[in-house]
Structure formats: structure tokens, C-alpha cells
Amino acid sequence: MLELLQQGFGAVFSLNILLLMAIGVAMGIVFGAVPGLSATMAVALCLPLTFTMGPQAGLSLLVALFIGATSGGLISAILLKIPGTPSSIATVFDGGPLMEQGQGVKALGVGIVFSFLGTIFSIAALMFIAPQLAKVALSFGPHEYFAIAVFSLTLIATLSAGSMVKGLFAGALGIAVSTIGIAPVEAVRRFTFGISELNGGFSMLTVMIGMFAVAEIIKLAETGRHAVQGKARSVSMKNIKGFGFSLKEFREQLPNAGRSGLIGLGIGILPGIGAGTSNLVSYIIAKKRAKDSDSYGKGNIGGVVASETANNAGIGGAMMPLMTLGIPGDTVTAIMLGGFLIHGIQPGPLLFVSQGPLVYTIFAALIVATVMMLFMEFYGLRLFIKLLDVPKHILLPIILVLCVVGAFGLSSRLFDVWSILLFGLLGYAFVKAGTPAAPFIIGFILGPMAETNLRRGLMLSDNNFMDFLTTPIAGTFLGLALAFVLWQVFSALRPKPSAINEILRT
Amino acid sequence: MSTLNKKELIIGVAMLGASIVYMVMAYRLPGHEGVDAATVPVLLAGLLSLLGVMQLFSAFGNKAQAAAETPSQLPDDSAEVAAPEIIEPKTVLKTLGLILGYMALLGPVGFPIMTAVYLYLQFIVLTPLNHKVRHPTYALIAVISSAVIYLLFREAFDLMLPPGLLNFL
């Protein structure tokens, strides 16, 4: 493993790739920091740029964007008291008050350093667990893959914000849209209406650009003219040693960080929920376990530590099912999956066997990008603060143009450009209906996988569905999926104020 | 009837409508003997319709509940929509119109010209009420962005965006 990792670092340490990654991290931080832009958007918009690069350079860039954007949310959370992404909601609780008390630099320093530690921790976990998981997954057949796809979809649909019915509907609709095009197994054309461009179905990237970027621009049009854009206050970096906090404070936070890291990693592995949930959960637990729990919410660095460690620890967690099973756990990893496929790489257990060096290049890129993030985010802070002031009405139209370029770049046809408008409208309708978009995306991606494996599994067992239930692993996952739905129905019937809902409401 | 329930009801109708359209299309697929390419779409259509019906029922359920309770006790979901925001459907329609026009003319007129025009107009449409529309600045940003994106992709990333009328460049 060390040898492979060495090779990986060797590949990443070329001037070309390092430069790309530095740009990627910086862009990612900007996308994370500006409220309304997201990690998903950053990766989706930059994916077309990687078409002409080799897989190593391309995937390193995407990884750098992912890390930068996950961490960048803390800048606006602390300076503007608006979370840049849902993954830094809990950072606002204590980061905001710290800023008001004139300790903004300390809050930022703590946030950035613990983001770094959380990410490194999760990458280490990824490097040790993923190869083992891949070995287990090698023995999986169609029954298991079908069951895991159904399980992931159920989880994401039931756990996404909003009602379970809407979440499940969004997931099922995603699968329905994925059935457009030539069917697996017997290659019948389905729902193409004679349009030859539809034979291959909608491209994954056009669906995602539409749902996340175009829908966002339409949403801005709705309220943007009345919204008051917060003005980011700058912080003085004079007389700041190190990262703005003392070693004693650092040591005191270590147990909290360790716990939050584990929570972030654990929640990150599960499909459907990730950094958006784990930062709140670890914040609540940190507050409960702290001796001075009264000071949480009034400017305790423990709150920033819990939230930022947890959300960044989700990175390694989310990469695990993606790399070992080819199943994306959230929307960012869904686009990463697109990035893998564009470079001709099929994520899954075989990836570790056939593309060992590339896997370790990705690991190395993750580590290098994390180190870059640590220094760039803290010492380049003033620049990022300036970028927060770029007016939205200038920024978002330019992003729409980049969306069009990205869609067109997929295969140089205007059909894809129209698709992003179609899915943009759908995404906007989802927003209006209070329906989460993530289950739709994951349904769209896992749909073909579920269908193909269902058909294969049925062929293997002479159209006897019982085999899906009697195979131990497949049966367990299907049982868990069912249990999840039942549990959600049960808890919906007996509404109990959960801690997360309480926090979200305030 | 509160607006919230009306909204949930409309969502339910839309969900059911989409499901029925999909179901009709799924049944028109060739096959339907044993397990074939039509199986999964038909099953999905069933699931979608079921969920649509459930949404309708829950909307009706809430309605009955809301009627029984005092007006101050809104159903749970109200917390999400409570934030009073001024919504401008006109700006949305203008934006959609601009995007539509941009995409339609992208092929014939070309990327460089259409992008500059689209950006300029879209900046104006989205300018916040407390900001002044600065025509020269907007025009400059629009032209520069368009040129930079076009040339960057053509020269650095080998992506030929539709040149349209500027084909001679």
C-alpha cells in the first residue's frame, strides 16, 4: 500500500497537476463561501474542463474542488452569519457570536484547522477501510447490487428534508426519467418519441447542471431583487500568530474533534445523508457533553470545532461507497461518479484491482488538496472575503453561461443545452413543491443500475424474486430498506420534536 | 381553506398527473409477457401513482385537521414557508424568457454575440431594486466575459462553441 501511495504522490507532484489543484481548491472555496453556490455546482461546472485532461489531472482537479467547497462554507458562516452550504449551518451558531465579539480570526482559524483535521482523518479512514470493503464487494452479484441500490435510494428518499412521500416520489421519478432511452438487456427503445438524441437517455451531467445550477438562477430571479446581500466584514490579520488560537485551546478541543470526526465519517458513509446532517448532530452532542454547555451558541469555539470537523470528515465517508461500490452517497459524489465515467473509469470493487495506481493517486490528491486548503483558506482569507461581495446579479448569469458551455461541451450538441433548461424548470418546480432534489438525482443514477441488476438477478434465478430475499446480504439490505420506511411512517404518525428539527426551526 | 393546503393539494394533483402520464406510456411499450423491458416502468408507474394518491390523502387529511383546529395552529410544514419573502413572478418570467431566447438563438447567431447580449439583459433584469442599473459597466462585463469564455474554451480546452455569425474569426 505504501508503495502505491508513493506512486500516487509521484503522479500528483507534477507542476501541472499541482497548479490545477491549487486553482481547484481556490475555486472550490469561493463556491463554498458564496451562499447560493455549492460544491455540487463547482464540480459540475468544472467537469467539462477536465475532458481534455488525463484521468489523473482531471480527477485531481475534481477532488480539489470538492475539498475546497466543503470547507469554504465556514467563511460565510462566520463572517456573514449565513451558512455558505447546508454543511456549515451549525458553524453559524458559535462562529457568528465569536465574530461579533471581535474574535472572528480565532473562529476562522479554529474552523479551518479542524476542517483540515477532519478531512485528513476521513481520508485515512477511507484509505484503510475502502480496500477491505472492495474485497468484500468483489463477491457481490446482481442480487446484492440491486438490494444495495434500493437500500441507498430508500435511505436518501426518506432522510432528505421534507415529507417522506415527496422524497420517495422524487426518487422514483428520477428512476422513471432514467428509463428514457435504450433499455438494458433487450435494447428496446423506451420513451424516445422518435427523437434520436434521446436514444442514449439524458446525460447525467445535464440533469445535475439543470437541477442545481439553472434552478438556482431561476430561484434567485424570484426574490433576488429584494434580497439584501450581506456585506462581509473584513478581519484584521495583524498580530496573528499561527492560526489565531492557542495550543491549550487546541488540546482542549481534541476529544470533541475526535468524536465529531467519527460522527461525520459514520454519517458520511450512509447514502443520502452527509455533511448537512452530521454538522448538526455533532454540534448537539458536543453541546450536551460539554462542561460549559451554556456558553454554546454564545461564542464557544467548541461549536465551530464540532461542526467543521464533522462536515469535513464526511468527505472520506462519502467517497467510500462511491469508490468501492460505484454508488454515490450524495449529489457531489454523484457528479464525481460522472467524472470517473467520463475518463473511462468504472468505480466499483474492480477499481482497486484494475486501477490500483489511479486509486492511490486519488488518495494522494485528496491529501494534497487538504493541505492546500489549510494554508490557502487561512492566509488567502482577505481575497475570499472580497469575492463574497461580488453581486449575485452579476455572478449568477455568468454561471448560467458556464452551465450552457458545460452542457454543450458534453457532446457538442444543442440538445444537451435544452436539457439543462428542462431540468432547471423541473428543479425549480421541486423547490416550489418543497420536494428535495437529491433523491431525484440519486434515483436517476441508480435507476439503470437497479434495473439491470434486477433483470440479471431474475434471469439467474429463473424469474424467481424470492432469491433476492433469501440471499443473505441482499435480503438484509432489502429488509433494512423496508424497516427504514416503516420506521419513518411510524415516527411520522407520532410526531416527536427531534433535536435537529428544533435547531432548524430556530 | 388555507393556502398551504391548497398548495399541497396542487402538488398532489401534479404528482398524480405525472404518474398517470408515465403509466400510459409504460403500458404502450412493447412486451408485457413475463419480465421484459416494460416491467420496471410499469412497476414504477404503480409506485409513483401510489405516492401521488398518498400525497393527495395527506393534503386532505391536513385540511380536515386545520379546519378542526384554531387558525393559529397551522400544520407542521408551515415553519418552512413562514419566512415572508417578496416573490416576483414577473422577474422569473423575464429570466426564463431570456434563457429561452439565448438557447434558441445560440446556434444561428452564435455563442459570442448571444452570450454578450444575454448577460447584458440578464444583469439588468436581476439588478436589485436598491441598485442603479449601470449600462456601460454591464455592457463591458458582458462583452469581456463572453469573449474570455469563448476564447478560453476554444484555445485551451479544445471546445468549439457555436461561432454563428462570427464564423469568419
XYZ file of C-alpha atoms in Angstrom:
675
model
C 0.000 0.000 0.000
C 2.816 2.423 0.877
C 4.423 1.798 -2.460
C 1.206 2.544 -4.281
C 0.713 5.686 -2.218
C 4.243 6.760 -3.089
C 3.413 6.302 -6.751
C 0.258 8.308 -6.200
C 2.149 11.209 -4.689
C 4.638 10.943 -7.532
C 1.816 11.440 -10.003
C 0.299 14.352 -8.127
C 3.588 16.176 -7.583
C 3.923 17.434 -11.091
C 3.814 21.156 -11.659
C 0.868 20.801 -13.982
C -1.341 18.906 -11.560
C -0.320 20.927 -8.501
C -1.234 24.136 -10.295
C -4.579 22.701 -11.358
C -5.280 21.591 -7.821
C -4.387 24.994 -6.371
C -6.853 26.596 -8.776
C -9.386 23.905 -7.905
C -9.094 24.433 -4.159
C -9.363 28.221 -4.542
C -12.396 27.964 -6.816
C -13.933 25.408 -4.505
C -13.523 27.715 -1.510
C -15.251 30.506 -3.438
C -18.150 28.227 -4.415
C -18.449 27.015 -0.856
C -18.269 30.502 0.602
C -20.766 32.304 -1.594
C -24.271 31.461 -0.357
C -26.287 30.047 -3.245
C -23.324 28.384 -4.894
C -22.474 24.860 -3.819
C -19.893 22.131 -4.037
C -22.175 20.296 -6.461
C -22.239 23.299 -8.767
C -18.469 23.741 -8.572
C -17.764 20.158 -9.573
C -20.487 20.130 -12.263
C -19.242 23.308 -13.888
C -15.606 22.267 -13.883
C -16.212 18.751 -15.137
C -16.233 19.852 -18.794
C -12.810 21.432 -18.264
C -11.374 18.036 -17.484
C -12.471 16.423 -20.763
C -9.187 17.104 -22.455
C -7.067 16.228 -19.424
C -5.829 12.806 -18.465
C -7.691 10.961 -15.730
C -5.059 11.790 -13.120
C -5.148 15.526 -13.730
C -8.906 15.612 -14.221
C -9.782 13.666 -11.094
C -7.254 15.609 -9.015
C -8.961 18.838 -10.063
C -12.398 17.487 -9.128
C -11.146 16.257 -5.762
C -9.567 19.658 -5.068
C -12.856 21.393 -5.853
C -14.759 19.011 -3.582
C -12.465 19.659 -0.631
C -12.286 23.414 -1.149
C -16.045 23.768 -1.462
C -16.851 21.630 1.579
C -14.598 23.727 3.728
C -15.342 27.126 2.167
C -18.800 27.254 3.707
C -17.333 28.246 7.036
C -16.159 31.628 5.724
C -19.631 32.989 5.112
C -20.989 31.125 8.138
C -18.660 33.091 10.380
C -18.396 36.407 8.555
C -21.931 36.804 7.236
C -23.764 34.535 9.673
C -25.207 32.808 6.598
C -24.079 29.230 6.016
C -22.482 29.041 2.563
C -23.655 25.441 2.292
C -26.023 23.343 4.429
C -22.974 21.574 5.835
C -21.953 24.629 7.837
C -25.291 25.518 9.417
C -24.058 24.654 12.899
C -20.904 26.715 12.348
C -23.079 29.832 12.395
C -24.324 29.128 15.940
C -20.994 29.851 17.574
C -18.976 31.295 14.719
C -21.392 34.201 14.355
C -21.248 35.260 18.041
C -17.441 34.863 18.070
C -17.249 37.248 15.120
C -19.439 39.753 16.933
C -17.165 39.555 19.963
C -14.226 40.529 17.768
C -12.808 37.023 17.719
C -13.553 36.390 14.053
C -9.995 35.381 13.218
C -9.944 32.863 16.028
C -13.231 31.345 14.842
C -11.961 31.168 11.272
C -8.629 29.723 12.367
C -10.279 27.066 14.505
C -12.755 26.253 11.750
C -10.085 25.901 9.096
C -7.668 23.860 11.209
C -10.363 21.460 12.358
C -11.734 21.228 8.823
C -8.254 20.131 7.888
C -8.038 17.588 10.695
C -11.498 16.220 9.929
C -10.649 15.775 6.276
C -7.305 14.114 6.965
C -8.931 11.780 9.483
C -11.586 10.742 6.995
C -9.075 10.233 4.189
C -7.039 7.975 6.467
C -10.189 6.022 7.262
C -11.016 5.841 3.562
C -7.562 4.512 2.726
C -7.759 1.763 5.312
C -11.401 0.762 5.014
C -12.070 1.137 1.288
C -9.685 -1.608 0.045
C -11.162 -4.054 2.584
C -14.683 -3.101 1.611
C -13.762 -3.537 -2.037
C -12.568 -7.075 -1.309
C -15.932 -7.938 0.228
C -17.765 -6.228 -2.610
C -15.917 -8.316 -5.190
C -18.125 -11.258 -4.285
C -21.324 -9.247 -4.838
C -23.576 -10.354 -7.653
C -26.652 -8.783 -9.242
C -28.834 -9.654 -6.243
C -26.602 -7.715 -3.866
C -26.195 -4.748 -6.182
C -29.930 -4.466 -6.706
C -30.539 -4.609 -2.971
C -27.855 -2.024 -2.192
C -29.213 0.320 -4.859
C -32.731 0.010 -3.440
C -31.406 0.483 0.107
C -29.430 3.604 -0.840
C -32.381 5.084 -2.647
C -34.781 4.414 0.205
C -32.385 5.947 2.669
C -31.844 9.089 0.634
C -35.531 9.461 -0.108
C -36.702 9.034 3.458
C -33.980 11.071 5.111
C -33.987 14.072 2.812
C -35.678 17.169 4.118
C -39.421 17.415 3.703
C -42.034 14.705 3.681
C -41.215 11.069 3.061
C -43.870 10.743 0.369
C -42.330 13.582 -1.608
C -38.819 12.203 -1.113
C -39.822 8.754 -2.329
C -41.719 10.280 -5.238
C -38.648 12.293 -6.219
C -36.515 9.138 -6.119
C -39.000 7.121 -8.167
C -39.348 9.969 -10.661
C -35.568 10.001 -11.032
C -35.638 6.308 -11.909
C -38.525 6.968 -14.309
C -36.507 9.625 -16.139
C -33.566 7.236 -16.296
C -35.707 4.692 -18.159
C -35.734 7.015 -21.177
C -33.504 5.664 -23.903
C -32.427 2.195 -24.931
C -33.405 -0.375 -22.309
C -30.843 -2.660 -20.708
C -30.858 -6.374 -21.610
C -33.024 -6.401 -24.758
C -32.203 -2.921 -26.100
C -35.765 -1.768 -26.787
C -36.209 1.984 -27.273
C -38.282 3.411 -24.437
C -39.973 6.826 -24.297
C -37.781 8.314 -27.026
C -40.700 9.582 -29.172
C -38.569 9.073 -32.246
C -36.020 11.660 -31.107
C -32.664 10.123 -31.907
C -30.863 12.240 -29.299
C -32.927 10.507 -26.627
C -31.653 7.048 -27.547
C -28.857 7.367 -25.040
C -31.155 8.933 -22.457
C -30.463 12.240 -20.767
C -26.882 12.762 -19.781
C -26.247 12.663 -16.056
C -24.443 15.986 -16.173
C -27.254 17.859 -17.905
C -29.675 16.603 -15.263
C -27.441 17.801 -12.472
C -26.471 21.147 -14.004
C -30.138 21.803 -14.623
C -31.417 20.748 -11.216
C -28.736 22.512 -9.219
C -27.379 25.428 -11.194
C -30.131 26.530 -13.573
C -32.812 26.054 -10.921
C -30.739 28.180 -8.550
C -30.665 31.044 -11.050
C -34.419 30.890 -11.591
C -34.819 30.880 -7.827
C -32.682 34.000 -7.499
C -34.859 35.749 -10.060
C -37.807 35.212 -7.757
C -36.508 37.051 -4.707
C -33.124 38.445 -5.694
C -34.286 41.964 -6.458
C -35.481 42.417 -2.911
C -32.830 40.467 -1.065
C -30.259 42.439 0.802
C -26.845 40.994 0.194
C -24.898 40.840 3.431
C -21.710 42.789 3.433
C -18.819 40.728 4.667
C -16.796 42.460 7.291
C -13.107 42.003 6.960
C -10.992 40.761 9.798
C -7.650 42.136 10.816
C -4.851 39.649 10.381
C -2.324 41.834 12.209
C -0.513 40.312 15.181
C -1.918 36.874 14.427
C 0.409 34.038 15.283
C -0.140 30.647 13.731
C -3.851 30.168 13.155
C -5.097 32.609 15.750
C -5.698 30.282 18.698
C -3.511 28.854 21.449
C -2.150 25.348 21.839
C -4.101 24.974 25.064
C -7.367 25.696 23.289
C -6.378 23.217 20.625
C -5.698 20.456 23.144
C -8.957 21.097 24.952
C -10.887 20.584 21.743
C -9.279 17.292 20.755
C -11.839 14.946 22.388
C -14.659 16.957 20.852
C -12.933 16.828 17.473
C -12.359 13.082 17.686
C -15.999 12.429 18.478
C -17.239 14.797 15.785
C -14.896 13.236 13.252
C -16.330 9.791 13.938
C -19.890 11.115 13.681
C -19.072 12.876 10.419
C -17.431 9.800 8.963
C -20.219 7.459 10.028
C -22.978 9.674 8.703
C -20.965 10.402 5.576
C -20.760 6.720 4.642
C -24.531 6.324 4.719
C -26.094 7.190 1.407
C -28.480 10.080 1.467
C -27.312 11.918 4.493
C -23.980 13.579 4.771
C -22.347 16.755 5.939
C -25.660 18.621 6.017
C -26.857 16.392 8.855
C -23.620 15.440 10.570
C -22.633 19.006 11.449
C -25.902 19.462 13.345
C -25.748 16.080 15.049
C -22.197 16.548 16.262
C -22.980 20.085 17.388
C -25.848 18.823 19.515
C -23.743 16.056 21.005
C -20.803 18.382 21.650
C -23.117 20.795 23.433
C -24.599 18.031 25.562
C -21.242 16.597 26.534
C -19.522 19.908 27.242
C -18.934 21.071 30.811
C -19.749 24.623 29.809
C -22.737 23.792 27.644
C -24.416 27.096 28.491
C -21.795 29.010 26.555
C -22.605 27.093 23.345
C -24.465 29.354 20.963
C -22.883 32.404 22.555
C -19.443 32.027 21.053
C -17.765 28.802 22.175
C -15.100 27.541 19.804
C -16.258 24.013 20.629
C -19.317 24.590 18.452
C -17.196 25.564 15.471
C -14.913 22.586 16.076
C -17.786 20.104 16.237
C -19.483 21.377 13.108
C -16.414 21.827 10.937
C -14.706 18.580 11.919
C -17.873 16.627 11.245
C -18.744 18.135 7.885
C -15.266 17.643 6.503
C -14.995 14.137 7.884
C -17.906 13.360 5.586
C -15.642 13.702 2.532
C -13.844 10.415 3.103
C -17.109 8.815 4.170
C -18.932 9.823 1.017
C -16.070 8.618 -1.193
C -16.258 5.130 0.313
C -19.448 3.778 -1.307
C -18.539 5.639 -4.484
C -15.136 4.057 -4.880
C -15.956 0.575 -3.641
C -19.484 0.036 -4.971
C -19.914 2.738 -7.585
C -22.816 4.104 -5.557
C -22.767 7.839 -4.900
C -23.869 8.808 -1.409
C -24.792 12.398 -2.190
C -25.034 14.823 -5.073
C -21.377 15.854 -5.090
C -20.171 12.287 -5.266
C -22.842 11.704 -7.916
C -21.073 14.215 -10.123
C -17.716 12.757 -9.181
C -19.117 9.469 -10.490
C -19.837 11.288 -13.740
C -16.231 12.489 -13.725
C -14.928 8.963 -13.261
C -17.099 7.627 -16.085
C -16.094 10.399 -18.493
C -12.493 9.387 -18.027
C -13.400 5.800 -18.770
C -13.159 4.585 -15.199
C -15.950 2.493 -13.704
C -15.919 2.884 -9.913
C -16.608 -0.314 -8.049
C -14.690 -3.085 -6.360
C -12.751 -3.862 -9.526
C -11.330 -0.346 -9.485
C -8.963 -1.388 -6.707
C -7.779 -4.384 -8.699
C -7.533 -2.932 -12.184
C -6.668 0.697 -11.453
C -4.690 0.443 -8.206
C -2.243 3.257 -9.046
C -5.074 5.588 -10.035
C -6.941 4.904 -6.773
C -3.877 5.871 -4.792
C -3.373 8.934 -6.972
C -6.850 9.998 -5.905
C -5.946 9.360 -2.258
C -2.764 11.400 -2.683
C -4.713 14.172 -4.410
C -7.160 14.234 -1.507
C -4.330 14.678 0.974
C -2.502 17.326 -1.060
C -5.718 19.265 -1.651
C -6.454 19.208 2.071
C -3.054 20.674 2.919
C -3.520 23.323 0.239
C -6.930 24.142 1.658
C -5.457 24.684 5.126
C -2.986 27.323 4.026
C -4.872 28.918 1.167
C -8.065 29.362 3.108
C -6.436 30.988 6.129
C -3.782 33.106 4.515
C -5.828 33.962 1.436
C -8.815 34.866 3.551
C -8.878 38.547 2.640
C -9.130 37.703 -1.029
C -12.008 35.297 -0.458
C -13.785 37.910 1.654
C -13.552 40.333 -1.275
C -15.127 37.727 -3.548
C -18.077 37.389 -1.183
C -19.010 40.928 -2.183
C -19.360 40.167 -5.897
C -23.014 40.960 -6.581
C -25.230 37.961 -7.227
C -26.956 39.573 -10.201
C -23.599 39.625 -11.989
C -22.337 36.264 -10.775
C -25.305 34.002 -11.454
C -25.904 34.959 -15.120
C -22.226 34.237 -15.805
C -22.670 30.881 -14.089
C -25.651 30.174 -16.340
C -23.457 30.814 -19.368
C -20.899 28.388 -17.944
C -23.696 25.834 -17.484
C -24.574 26.192 -21.154
C -20.920 25.766 -22.102
C -20.641 22.699 -19.874
C -23.743 21.086 -21.343
C -22.686 21.855 -24.905
C -19.209 20.529 -24.216
C -20.542 17.060 -23.376
C -21.015 16.110 -26.991
C -21.216 19.378 -28.919
C -24.972 19.302 -29.452
C -27.585 21.890 -28.608
C -29.913 19.131 -27.400
C -27.968 18.994 -24.136
C -28.334 22.742 -23.732
C -32.116 22.400 -23.974
C -31.985 19.538 -21.485
C -30.453 21.742 -18.796
C -33.309 24.210 -19.228
C -35.828 21.371 -18.946
C -34.248 20.067 -15.758
C -33.792 23.597 -14.475
C -37.541 24.074 -14.709
C -38.096 20.727 -13.037
C -35.658 21.684 -10.277
C -37.493 24.956 -9.783
C -40.794 23.082 -9.576
C -39.211 20.819 -6.946
C -38.179 23.867 -4.920
C -41.681 25.299 -5.154
C -43.220 21.978 -4.107
C -40.852 21.563 -1.158
C -39.515 18.360 -2.688
C -35.840 17.514 -2.245
C -33.803 17.253 -5.453
C -31.149 14.858 -4.154
C -33.346 11.704 -4.266
C -34.228 12.528 -7.866
C -30.560 12.717 -8.838
C -29.613 9.546 -6.989
C -32.667 7.784 -8.445
C -31.619 8.869 -11.905
C -28.120 7.484 -11.392
C -29.003 4.302 -9.545
C -32.080 3.559 -11.666
C -30.265 1.852 -14.526
C -28.041 0.000 -12.048
C -31.059 -1.250 -10.101
C -32.944 -2.246 -13.234
C -30.036 -4.006 -14.914
C -29.210 -5.961 -11.780
C -32.839 -6.816 -11.140
C -33.143 -8.225 -14.655
C -29.866 -10.110 -14.389
C -30.761 -11.473 -10.974
C -34.148 -12.652 -12.231
C -32.529 -14.346 -15.209
C -30.111 -16.156 -12.917
C -32.925 -17.406 -10.724
C -35.499 -18.206 -13.445
C -37.716 -15.212 -12.690
C -37.994 -16.148 -9.051
C -37.891 -12.979 -6.971
C -37.526 -14.915 -3.716
C -33.796 -15.271 -4.404
C -33.411 -11.567 -3.707
C -34.767 -12.119 -0.228
C -33.026 -15.380 0.587
C -29.525 -14.286 -0.427
C -28.170 -13.142 2.968
C -26.618 -9.785 2.034
C -29.304 -8.815 -0.460
C -32.058 -9.868 1.934
C -30.523 -7.833 4.755
C -30.314 -4.675 2.679
C -33.860 -5.041 1.365
C -35.078 -5.737 4.905
C -33.267 -2.650 6.177
C -34.817 -0.559 3.419
C -38.280 -1.749 4.387
C -37.559 -1.226 8.072
C -36.496 2.324 7.307
C -39.717 3.154 5.515
C -41.776 1.625 8.313
C -39.786 3.476 10.939
C -40.326 6.750 9.112
C -44.055 6.090 8.803
C -44.183 5.222 12.480
C -42.343 8.340 13.599
C -44.471 10.475 11.275
C -47.595 9.175 12.980
C -46.182 10.006 16.380
C -44.568 13.381 15.892
C -41.914 13.967 18.459
C -39.854 17.147 18.361
C -36.436 15.915 17.384
C -33.413 17.921 18.378
C -32.391 18.606 14.789
C -35.812 19.903 13.850
C -35.792 22.144 16.891
C -32.492 23.648 15.849
C -33.508 24.043 12.232
C -36.621 25.847 13.318
C -34.825 28.440 15.416
C -59.005 26.624 3.141
C -55.503 27.767 3.943
C -53.146 28.464 1.068
C -50.790 25.832 2.397
C -53.286 23.032 1.983
C -54.218 24.294 -1.426
C -50.552 24.160 -2.349
C -50.163 20.615 -1.019
C -53.271 19.616 -2.930
C -51.907 21.079 -6.169
C -48.626 19.241 -5.585
C -50.556 16.015 -5.101
C -52.527 16.551 -8.308
C -49.304 17.303 -10.206
C -47.652 14.175 -8.804
C -50.608 12.007 -9.743
C -50.844 13.618 -13.168
C -47.195 12.898 -13.939
C -47.627 9.320 -12.698
C -50.634 8.688 -14.915
C -48.876 10.064 -17.995
C -45.921 7.802 -17.252
C -48.211 4.832 -16.683
C -49.985 5.305 -20.018
C -46.629 5.499 -21.775
C -45.323 2.467 -19.900
C -48.317 0.361 -20.972
C -47.754 1.368 -24.584
C -44.284 -0.178 -24.533
C -43.979 -3.401 -26.494
C -43.870 -6.617 -24.488
C -45.765 -7.290 -21.254
C -45.129 -11.023 -21.242
C -43.158 -12.104 -18.219
C -40.254 -9.910 -17.233
C -39.151 -7.607 -20.032
C -38.208 -4.012 -20.780
C -41.707 -2.853 -19.798
C -41.687 -4.474 -16.347
C -39.725 -1.882 -14.416
C -41.536 1.131 -15.952
C -44.922 -0.424 -15.170
C -43.902 -1.175 -11.583
C -42.501 2.325 -11.234
C -45.673 3.864 -12.620
C -47.627 1.952 -9.978
C -45.340 3.204 -7.201
C -45.486 6.787 -8.481
C -49.290 6.723 -8.623
C -49.484 5.255 -5.140
C -47.261 8.035 -3.788
C -49.329 10.642 -5.652
C -52.501 9.297 -4.053
C -50.819 9.312 -0.627
C -49.852 12.962 -1.108
C -53.450 13.818 -2.019
C -54.758 11.998 1.022
C -52.320 13.708 3.359
C -53.308 17.089 1.898
C -56.973 16.287 2.533
C -56.115 14.973 5.996
C -54.346 18.203 6.869
C -57.269 20.162 5.588
C -59.677 18.413 7.912
C -57.236 18.849 10.757
C -56.685 22.514 10.006
C -60.413 23.116 9.968
C -60.815 21.468 13.359
C -58.014 23.429 14.969
C -57.892 27.091 15.756
C -56.441 29.174 12.957
C -53.268 29.899 14.888
C -52.267 26.242 14.862
C -51.086 25.618 11.361
C -49.876 22.205 10.256
C -46.252 21.310 10.818
C -44.984 22.273 7.410
C -45.802 25.914 7.956
C -42.440 26.501 9.595
C -40.755 26.076 6.225
C -42.817 28.632 4.395
C -43.132 31.071 7.263
C -40.342 33.393 6.132
C -42.061 36.306 4.420
C -40.311 36.850 1.108
C -41.404 39.083 -1.679
C -41.784 36.923 -4.735
C -41.681 38.447 -8.180
C -43.195 36.158 -10.812
C -42.518 38.812 -13.433
C -38.759 38.649 -12.926
C -38.905 34.863 -13.113
C -40.810 35.016 -16.402
C -38.412 37.597 -17.817
C -35.441 35.465 -16.803
C -36.985 32.350 -18.326
C -37.736 34.283 -21.495
C -34.138 35.463 -21.697
C -32.748 31.967 -21.153
C -35.141 30.576 -23.749
C -34.173 33.205 -26.301
C -30.499 32.707 -25.539
C -30.670 28.961 -26.120
C -32.829 29.271 -29.240
C -30.501 31.748 -30.926
C -27.280 30.125 -29.731
C -26.992 28.037 -32.900
C -27.925 30.557 -35.612
C -26.486 33.763 -34.099
C -23.609 32.116 -32.292
C -22.159 31.919 -28.803
C -20.071 35.129 -28.630
C -22.836 37.540 -29.674
C -25.706 35.793 -27.883
C -23.762 35.443 -24.630
C -22.897 39.122 -24.540
C -26.499 40.097 -25.277
C -27.936 37.614 -22.792
C -25.588 38.635 -19.985
C -26.240 42.334 -20.514
C -30.025 41.899 -20.445
C -29.963 39.395 -17.582
C -27.838 41.723 -15.428
C -30.454 44.435 -15.942
C -33.361 42.127 -15.128
C -31.753 40.844 -11.930
C -30.405 44.178 -10.641
C -31.680 44.621 -7.078
C -34.135 47.441 -6.515
C -31.717 49.390 -4.343
C -29.005 49.284 -7.010
C -28.705 51.536 -10.032
C -28.531 49.905 -13.451
C -25.122 50.826 -14.785
C -25.324 50.284 -18.524
C -21.682 50.884 -19.515
C -20.340 48.617 -16.748
C -22.844 45.878 -17.536
C -22.079 46.025 -21.241
C -18.367 45.881 -20.572
C -18.636 42.888 -18.205
C -20.936 41.110 -20.678
C -18.622 41.556 -23.662
C -15.466 40.680 -21.752
C -16.996 37.567 -20.109
C -18.325 36.350 -23.421
C -15.004 36.849 -25.203
C -12.947 35.305 -22.401
C -15.164 32.209 -22.130
C -15.329 31.708 -25.898
C -11.590 32.070 -26.464
C -10.625 30.152 -23.334
C -12.647 27.120 -24.328
C -11.601 27.315 -27.966
C -7.892 27.725 -27.316
C -7.275 25.953 -24.018
C -9.933 23.261 -23.808
C -10.487 22.402 -27.481
C -14.195 23.058 -27.270
C -15.610 24.782 -30.316
C -18.662 26.710 -29.169
C -21.076 27.647 -31.969
C -19.493 30.687 -33.688
C -22.678 31.595 -35.618
C -22.415 34.943 -37.383
C -18.814 35.366 -36.279
C -17.779 32.327 -38.282
C -15.019 34.253 -40.040
C -12.989 34.726 -36.828
